[in-house]
Amino acid sequence: MSSPNESESRPPRRNYRLGARAKAFQQTRMTILRVAAEELFNERWYDEVSLTDVARAAGVSQQTVINHFGSKEGLYLAGIVELIGPEIERYRSRARPGELTSIINTAVGDYEKTGLGAMRMRAQAERSDGVAEAVRYGRQFHRAWIEKVFAPQLASAGTDRAPVVAGLLVTILDVATWHQLRYLDGRSVTRTKSDLRHLIEGVLTRAGQP
């Protein structure tokens, strides 16, 4: 028989069960998110993915998906906000400010993984206010990233020219430009990087950069 002190020090069984249940809940949520965001929505158009597809790929019931995310749009947006967005931010943080090769390699490396999904998301934004808001956030993040990694060049451009130069750099390194070069023009990754460098150098040269 255990002593009173031993009974008091032992954690309540109910709390243990609740903790295990919460952990399992989060693990299931993350499994669903990864399957949806990194596989299904990244490889197909939004309309081509059903909750049944997600449930089957994640190994859960459709009701479980609904319990976690409410709807397909809720699942789609959660994947962007909780998974894809933070992963893009972490990946882009590797770019070294002022170094063109590092900046271009980082942007193209990002788009090679997420670019097609981003283009599909932009198309979907025309039919979903929630997705449109996510796209607006993505554009704001991209501009802030451009202003950060090109800070040395923008500082040299001067106060009046810097916003114009930044806007041009935002366009050059936009996912749509990458998509044009890679998929519509059929450029290789290496050629795409070279073309982007030429465009960037042209803008910086006209802005008075060395």
PDB file of C-alpha atoms in Angstrom:
ATOM      1  CA  MET A   1       0.000   0.000   0.000  1.00  0.00           C
ATOM      2  CA  SER A   2       1.383   3.415  -0.896  1.00  0.00           C
ATOM      3  CA  SER A   3       1.870   6.076   1.740  1.00  0.00           C
ATOM      4  CA  PRO A   4      -0.119   9.344   1.702  1.00  0.00           C
ATOM      5  CA  ASN A   5       3.000  11.222   0.571  1.00  0.00           C
ATOM      6  CA  GLU A   6       3.478   8.888  -2.406  1.00  0.00           C
ATOM      7  CA  SER A   7      -0.152   9.337  -3.430  1.00  0.00           C
ATOM      8  CA  GLU A   8       0.152  13.120  -3.258  1.00  0.00           C
ATOM      9  CA  SER A   9       3.326  13.172  -5.388  1.00  0.00           C
ATOM     10  CA  ARG A  10       1.920  10.922  -8.098  1.00  0.00           C
ATOM     11  CA  PRO A  11       0.479  12.981 -11.031  1.00  0.00           C
ATOM     12  CA  PRO A  12      -3.273  12.529 -11.487  1.00  0.00           C
ATOM     13  CA  ARG A  13      -4.108   9.892 -14.093  1.00  0.00           C
ATOM     14  CA  ARG A  14      -6.732  12.183 -15.637  1.00  0.00           C
ATOM     15  CA  ASN A  15      -4.168  14.924 -16.358  1.00  0.00           C
ATOM     16  CA  TYR A  16      -1.899  12.358 -18.003  1.00  0.00           C
ATOM     17  CA  ARG A  17      -4.727  11.191 -20.242  1.00  0.00           C
ATOM     18  CA  LEU A  18      -5.636  14.753 -21.183  1.00  0.00           C
ATOM     19  CA  GLY A  19      -2.014  15.501 -22.031  1.00  0.00           C
ATOM     20  CA  ALA A  20      -1.710  12.420 -24.217  1.00  0.00           C
ATOM     21  CA  ARG A  21      -4.978  13.268 -25.927  1.00  0.00           C
ATOM     22  CA  ALA A  22      -3.850  16.839 -26.641  1.00  0.00           C
ATOM     23  CA  LYS A  23      -0.559  15.565 -28.061  1.00  0.00           C
ATOM     24  CA  ALA A  24      -2.364  13.090 -30.300  1.00  0.00           C
ATOM     25  CA  PHE A  25      -4.733  15.857 -31.418  1.00  0.00           C
ATOM     26  CA  GLN A  26      -1.822  18.090 -32.464  1.00  0.00           C
ATOM     27  CA  GLN A  27      -0.033  15.236 -34.209  1.00  0.00           C
ATOM     28  CA  THR A  28      -3.148  14.431 -36.211  1.00  0.00           C
ATOM     29  CA  ARG A  29      -3.603  18.098 -37.094  1.00  0.00           C
ATOM     30  CA  MET A  30      -0.014  18.389 -38.326  1.00  0.00           C
ATOM     31  CA  THR A  31      -0.310  15.181 -40.361  1.00  0.00           C
ATOM     32  CA  ILE A  32      -3.403  16.526 -42.104  1.00  0.00           C
ATOM     33  CA  LEU A  33      -1.744  19.909 -42.698  1.00  0.00           C
ATOM     34  CA  ARG A  34       1.391  18.421 -44.219  1.00  0.00           C
ATOM     35  CA  VAL A  35      -0.523  16.087 -46.502  1.00  0.00           C
ATOM     36  CA  ALA A  36      -2.790  18.909 -47.673  1.00  0.00           C
ATOM     37  CA  ALA A  37      -0.295  21.782 -47.940  1.00  0.00           C
ATOM     38  CA  GLU A  38       2.885  20.012 -49.033  1.00  0.00           C
ATOM     39  CA  GLU A  39       1.352  17.368 -51.281  1.00  0.00           C
ATOM     40  CA  LEU A  40      -2.226  17.763 -52.474  1.00  0.00           C
ATOM     41  CA  PHE A  41      -2.682  21.549 -52.711  1.00  0.00           C
ATOM     42  CA  ASN A  42       0.914  21.984 -53.858  1.00  0.00           C
ATOM     43  CA  GLU A  43       0.454  19.551 -56.751  1.00  0.00           C
ATOM     44  CA  ARG A  44      -3.159  20.181 -57.787  1.00  0.00           C
ATOM     45  CA  TRP A  45      -5.573  23.027 -58.304  1.00  0.00           C
ATOM     46  CA  TYR A  46      -7.760  23.883 -55.309  1.00  0.00           C
ATOM     47  CA  ASP A  47     -10.912  22.628 -57.049  1.00  0.00           C
ATOM     48  CA  GLU A  48      -9.241  19.282 -57.753  1.00  0.00           C
ATOM     49  CA  VAL A  49      -8.705  18.502 -54.064  1.00  0.00           C
ATOM     50  CA  SER A  50     -11.574  17.212 -51.915  1.00  0.00           C
ATOM     51  CA  LEU A  51     -11.756  16.626 -48.185  1.00  0.00           C
ATOM     52  CA  THR A  52     -12.141  12.946 -49.030  1.00  0.00           C
ATOM     53  CA  ASP A  53      -8.775  13.070 -50.816  1.00  0.00           C
ATOM     54  CA  VAL A  54      -7.169  14.737 -47.808  1.00  0.00           C
ATOM     55  CA  ALA A  55      -8.680  12.282 -45.338  1.00  0.00           C
ATOM     56  CA  ARG A  56      -7.585   9.282 -47.387  1.00  0.00           C
ATOM     57  CA  ALA A  57      -4.021  10.571 -47.791  1.00  0.00           C
ATOM     58  CA  ALA A  58      -3.754  11.452 -44.087  1.00  0.00           C
ATOM     59  CA  GLY A  59      -5.221   8.146 -42.932  1.00  0.00           C
ATOM     60  CA  VAL A  60      -8.133   9.723 -41.055  1.00  0.00           C
ATOM     61  CA  SER A  61     -11.866  10.135 -41.569  1.00  0.00           C
ATOM     62  CA  GLN A  62     -13.350  13.087 -43.421  1.00  0.00           C
ATOM     63  CA  GLN A  63     -15.145  14.082 -40.214  1.00  0.00           C
ATOM     64  CA  THR A  64     -11.776  14.286 -38.450  1.00  0.00           C
ATOM     65  CA  VAL A  65     -10.563  16.752 -41.079  1.00  0.00           C
ATOM     66  CA  ILE A  66     -13.729  18.816 -40.606  1.00  0.00           C
ATOM     67  CA  ASN A  67     -13.385  18.708 -36.813  1.00  0.00           C
ATOM     68  CA  HIS A  68      -9.887  20.170 -37.083  1.00  0.00           C
ATOM     69  CA  PHE A  69     -10.375  22.767 -39.826  1.00  0.00           C
ATOM     70  CA  GLY A  70     -14.092  23.264 -40.439  1.00  0.00           C
ATOM     71  CA  SER A  71     -13.949  23.350 -44.235  1.00  0.00           C
ATOM     72  CA  LYS A  72     -11.657  22.912 -47.219  1.00  0.00           C
ATOM     73  CA  GLU A  73     -10.917  26.642 -47.305  1.00  0.00           C
ATOM     74  CA  GLY A  74     -10.157  26.567 -43.580  1.00  0.00           C
ATOM     75  CA  LEU A  75      -7.713  23.722 -44.161  1.00  0.00           C
ATOM     76  CA  TYR A  76      -6.137  25.498 -47.139  1.00  0.00           C
ATOM     77  CA  LEU A  77      -5.598  28.742 -45.215  1.00  0.00           C
ATOM     78  CA  ALA A  78      -4.305  26.936 -42.126  1.00  0.00           C
ATOM     79  CA  GLY A  79      -1.702  25.225 -44.287  1.00  0.00           C
ATOM     80  CA  ILE A  80      -0.530  28.583 -45.617  1.00  0.00           C
ATOM     81  CA  VAL A  81      -0.494  30.365 -42.257  1.00  0.00           C
ATOM     82  CA  GLU A  82       0.809  27.573 -40.019  1.00  0.00           C
ATOM     83  CA  LEU A  83       3.103  25.625 -42.323  1.00  0.00           C
ATOM     84  CA  ILE A  84       4.019  26.999 -45.750  1.00  0.00           C
ATOM     85  CA  GLY A  85       4.416  30.652 -44.735  1.00  0.00           C
ATOM     86  CA  PRO A  86       6.764  30.010 -41.791  1.00  0.00           C
ATOM     87  CA  GLU A  87       8.815  27.541 -43.850  1.00  0.00           C
ATOM     88  CA  ILE A  88       9.254  30.131 -46.612  1.00  0.00           C
ATOM     89  CA  GLU A  89      10.320  32.746 -44.063  1.00  0.00           C
ATOM     90  CA  ARG A  90      12.906  30.384 -42.587  1.00  0.00           C
ATOM     91  CA  TYR A  91      14.230  29.447 -46.017  1.00  0.00           C
ATOM     92  CA  ARG A  92      14.507  33.038 -47.209  1.00  0.00           C
ATOM     93  CA  SER A  93      16.346  34.096 -44.066  1.00  0.00           C
ATOM     94  CA  ARG A  94      19.460  32.389 -45.465  1.00  0.00           C
ATOM     95  CA  ALA A  95      19.944  35.111 -48.109  1.00  0.00           C
ATOM     96  CA  ARG A  96      22.933  37.350 -47.385  1.00  0.00           C
ATOM     97  CA  PRO A  97      22.045  41.062 -47.739  1.00  0.00           C
ATOM     98  CA  GLY A  98      23.771  42.785 -50.623  1.00  0.00           C
ATOM     99  CA  GLU A  99      25.050  39.577 -52.260  1.00  0.00           C
ATOM    100  CA  LEU A 100      23.286  39.029 -55.588  1.00  0.00           C
ATOM    101  CA  THR A 101      24.215  35.364 -55.963  1.00  0.00           C
ATOM    102  CA  SER A 102      22.901  34.522 -52.499  1.00  0.00           C
ATOM    103  CA  ILE A 103      19.699  36.516 -53.030  1.00  0.00           C
ATOM    104  CA  ILE A 104      18.943  35.014 -56.443  1.00  0.00           C
ATOM    105  CA  ASN A 105      19.769  31.465 -55.343  1.00  0.00           C
ATOM    106  CA  THR A 106      17.469  31.848 -52.345  1.00  0.00           C
ATOM    107  CA  ALA A 107      14.537  33.256 -54.321  1.00  0.00           C
ATOM    108  CA  VAL A 108      14.804  30.655 -57.091  1.00  0.00           C
ATOM    109  CA  GLY A 109      15.329  27.842 -54.576  1.00  0.00           C
ATOM    110  CA  ASP A 110      12.153  28.915 -52.805  1.00  0.00           C
ATOM    111  CA  TYR A 111      10.147  29.052 -56.028  1.00  0.00           C
ATOM    112  CA  GLU A 112      11.399  25.677 -57.216  1.00  0.00           C
ATOM    113  CA  LYS A 113       9.665  24.214 -54.147  1.00  0.00           C
ATOM    114  CA  THR A 114       6.657  26.493 -53.713  1.00  0.00           C
ATOM    115  CA  GLY A 115       6.267  28.473 -56.938  1.00  0.00           C
ATOM    116  CA  LEU A 116       3.640  26.400 -58.714  1.00  0.00           C
ATOM    117  CA  GLY A 117       1.535  26.273 -55.563  1.00  0.00           C
ATOM    118  CA  ALA A 118       1.887  30.050 -55.209  1.00  0.00           C
ATOM    119  CA  MET A 119       0.694  30.601 -58.774  1.00  0.00           C
ATOM    120  CA  ARG A 120      -2.339  28.394 -58.130  1.00  0.00           C
ATOM    121  CA  MET A 121      -3.024  30.318 -54.930  1.00  0.00           C
ATOM    122  CA  ARG A 122      -3.052  33.610 -56.840  1.00  0.00           C
ATOM    123  CA  ALA A 123      -5.603  32.202 -59.245  1.00  0.00           C
ATOM    124  CA  GLN A 124      -7.737  30.954 -56.348  1.00  0.00           C
ATOM    125  CA  ALA A 125      -7.583  34.402 -54.693  1.00  0.00           C
ATOM    126  CA  GLU A 126     -10.053  35.698 -57.280  1.00  0.00           C
ATOM    127  CA  ARG A 127     -12.715  33.413 -55.793  1.00  0.00           C
ATOM    128  CA  SER A 128     -11.874  33.492 -52.085  1.00  0.00           C
ATOM    129  CA  ASP A 129     -11.524  36.481 -49.779  1.00  0.00           C
ATOM    130  CA  GLY A 130      -9.509  34.403 -47.332  1.00  0.00           C
ATOM    131  CA  VAL A 131      -7.028  33.311 -49.982  1.00  0.00           C
ATOM    132  CA  ALA A 132      -6.882  36.869 -51.345  1.00  0.00           C
ATOM    133  CA  GLU A 133      -5.840  38.066 -47.882  1.00  0.00           C
ATOM    134  CA  ALA A 134      -3.129  35.392 -47.754  1.00  0.00           C
ATOM    135  CA  VAL A 135      -1.856  36.544 -51.156  1.00  0.00           C
ATOM    136  CA  ARG A 136      -1.740  40.161 -49.957  1.00  0.00           C
ATOM    137  CA  TYR A 137       0.285  39.077 -46.938  1.00  0.00           C
ATOM    138  CA  GLY A 138       2.638  37.145 -49.215  1.00  0.00           C
ATOM    139  CA  ARG A 139       3.209  40.216 -51.380  1.00  0.00           C
ATOM    140  CA  GLN A 140       3.918  42.342 -48.304  1.00  0.00           C
ATOM    141  CA  PHE A 141       6.383  39.767 -46.994  1.00  0.00           C
ATOM    142  CA  HIS A 142       8.118  39.572 -50.383  1.00  0.00           C
ATOM    143  CA  ARG A 143       8.547  43.352 -50.568  1.00  0.00           C
ATOM    144  CA  ALA A 144       9.859  43.514 -46.996  1.00  0.00           C
ATOM    145  CA  TRP A 145      12.332  40.736 -47.844  1.00  0.00           C
ATOM    146  CA  ILE A 146      13.496  42.604 -50.965  1.00  0.00           C
ATOM    147  CA  GLU A 147      14.011  45.793 -48.959  1.00  0.00           C
ATOM    148  CA  LYS A 148      16.010  43.845 -46.372  1.00  0.00           C
ATOM    149  CA  VAL A 149      18.296  41.846 -48.665  1.00  0.00           C
ATOM    150  CA  PHE A 150      18.901  44.778 -51.024  1.00  0.00           C
ATOM    151  CA  ALA A 151      19.322  47.291 -48.189  1.00  0.00           C
ATOM    152  CA  PRO A 152      22.938  48.200 -49.148  1.00  0.00           C
ATOM    153  CA  GLN A 153      21.990  48.865 -52.777  1.00  0.00           C
ATOM    154  CA  LEU A 154      18.829  50.766 -51.863  1.00  0.00           C
ATOM    155  CA  ALA A 155      20.766  52.957 -49.439  1.00  0.00           C
ATOM    156  CA  SER A 156      23.139  53.895 -52.252  1.00  0.00           C
ATOM    157  CA  ALA A 157      20.245  54.664 -54.597  1.00  0.00           C
ATOM    158  CA  GLY A 158      19.177  57.647 -52.513  1.00  0.00           C
ATOM    159  CA  THR A 159      15.928  58.523 -50.789  1.00  0.00           C
ATOM    160  CA  ASP A 160      14.069  59.552 -53.942  1.00  0.00           C
ATOM    161  CA  ARG A 161      15.097  56.591 -56.100  1.00  0.00           C
ATOM    162  CA  ALA A 162      15.048  53.822 -53.488  1.00  0.00           C
ATOM    163  CA  PRO A 163      11.261  53.161 -53.566  1.00  0.00           C
ATOM    164  CA  VAL A 164      11.289  52.958 -57.377  1.00  0.00           C
ATOM    165  CA  VAL A 165      14.297  50.637 -57.417  1.00  0.00           C
ATOM    166  CA  ALA A 166      12.742  48.462 -54.701  1.00  0.00           C
ATOM    167  CA  GLY A 167       9.531  48.175 -56.717  1.00  0.00           C
ATOM    168  CA  LEU A 168      11.428  47.029 -59.797  1.00  0.00           C
ATOM    169  CA  LEU A 169      13.382  44.461 -57.771  1.00  0.00           C
ATOM    170  CA  VAL A 170      10.136  43.188 -56.247  1.00  0.00           C
ATOM    171  CA  THR A 171       8.802  42.582 -59.763  1.00  0.00           C
ATOM    172  CA  ILE A 172      11.981  40.961 -61.077  1.00  0.00           C
ATOM    173  CA  LEU A 173      12.104  38.475 -58.197  1.00  0.00           C
ATOM    174  CA  ASP A 174       8.347  37.900 -58.074  1.00  0.00           C
ATOM    175  CA  VAL A 175       7.081  34.339 -58.435  1.00  0.00           C
ATOM    176  CA  ALA A 176       5.301  35.321 -61.670  1.00  0.00           C
ATOM    177  CA  THR A 177       8.614  36.331 -63.263  1.00  0.00           C
ATOM    178  CA  TRP A 178      10.163  33.025 -62.200  1.00  0.00           C
ATOM    179  CA  HIS A 179       7.149  31.185 -63.636  1.00  0.00           C
ATOM    180  CA  GLN A 180       7.426  33.067 -66.925  1.00  0.00           C
ATOM    181  CA  LEU A 181      11.093  32.170 -67.323  1.00  0.00           C
ATOM    182  CA  ARG A 182      10.912  28.571 -66.106  1.00  0.00           C
ATOM    183  CA  TYR A 183       7.589  27.341 -67.448  1.00  0.00           C
ATOM    184  CA  LEU A 184       6.435  29.645 -70.231  1.00  0.00           C
ATOM    185  CA  ASP A 185       9.865  30.347 -71.738  1.00  0.00           C
ATOM    186  CA  GLY A 186      11.262  26.920 -70.830  1.00  0.00           C
ATOM    187  CA  ARG A 187      14.453  28.178 -69.184  1.00  0.00           C
ATOM    188  CA  SER A 188      16.617  25.887 -67.049  1.00  0.00           C
ATOM    189  CA  VAL A 189      17.228  26.775 -63.407  1.00  0.00           C
ATOM    190  CA  THR A 190      20.738  27.963 -64.270  1.00  0.00           C
ATOM    191  CA  ARG A 191      19.534  30.092 -67.178  1.00  0.00           C
ATOM    192  CA  THR A 192      16.726  31.523 -65.064  1.00  0.00           C
ATOM    193  CA  LYS A 193      19.202  32.628 -62.413  1.00  0.00           C
ATOM    194  CA  SER A 194      21.409  34.198 -65.082  1.00  0.00           C
ATOM    195  CA  ASP A 195      18.489  36.077 -66.649  1.00  0.00           C
ATOM    196  CA  LEU A 196      17.356  37.370 -63.260  1.00  0.00           C
ATOM    197  CA  ARG A 197      20.882  38.570 -62.519  1.00  0.00           C
ATOM    198  CA  HIS A 198      21.004  40.499 -65.793  1.00  0.00           C
ATOM    199  CA  LEU A 199      17.678  42.152 -65.024  1.00  0.00           C
ATOM    200  CA  ILE A 200      18.731  43.066 -61.490  1.00  0.00           C
ATOM    201  CA  GLU A 201      22.109  44.389 -62.578  1.00  0.00           C
ATOM    202  CA  GLY A 202      20.396  46.527 -65.220  1.00  0.00           C
ATOM    203  CA  VAL A 203      18.137  48.120 -62.610  1.00  0.00           C
ATOM    204  CA  LEU A 204      20.973  48.698 -60.149  1.00  0.00           C
ATOM    205  CA  THR A 205      23.245  50.147 -62.841  1.00  0.00           C
ATOM    206  CA  ARG A 206      20.601  52.657 -63.890  1.00  0.00           C
ATOM    207  CA  ALA A 207      20.071  53.509 -60.228  1.00  0.00           C
ATOM    208  CA  GLY A 208      23.741  54.470 -60.000  1.00  0.00           C
ATOM    209  CA  GLN A 209      25.029  51.341 -58.294  1.00  0.00           C
ATOM    210  CA  PRO A 210      28.648  50.282 -58.821  1.00  0.00           C
TER     211      PRO A 210
END
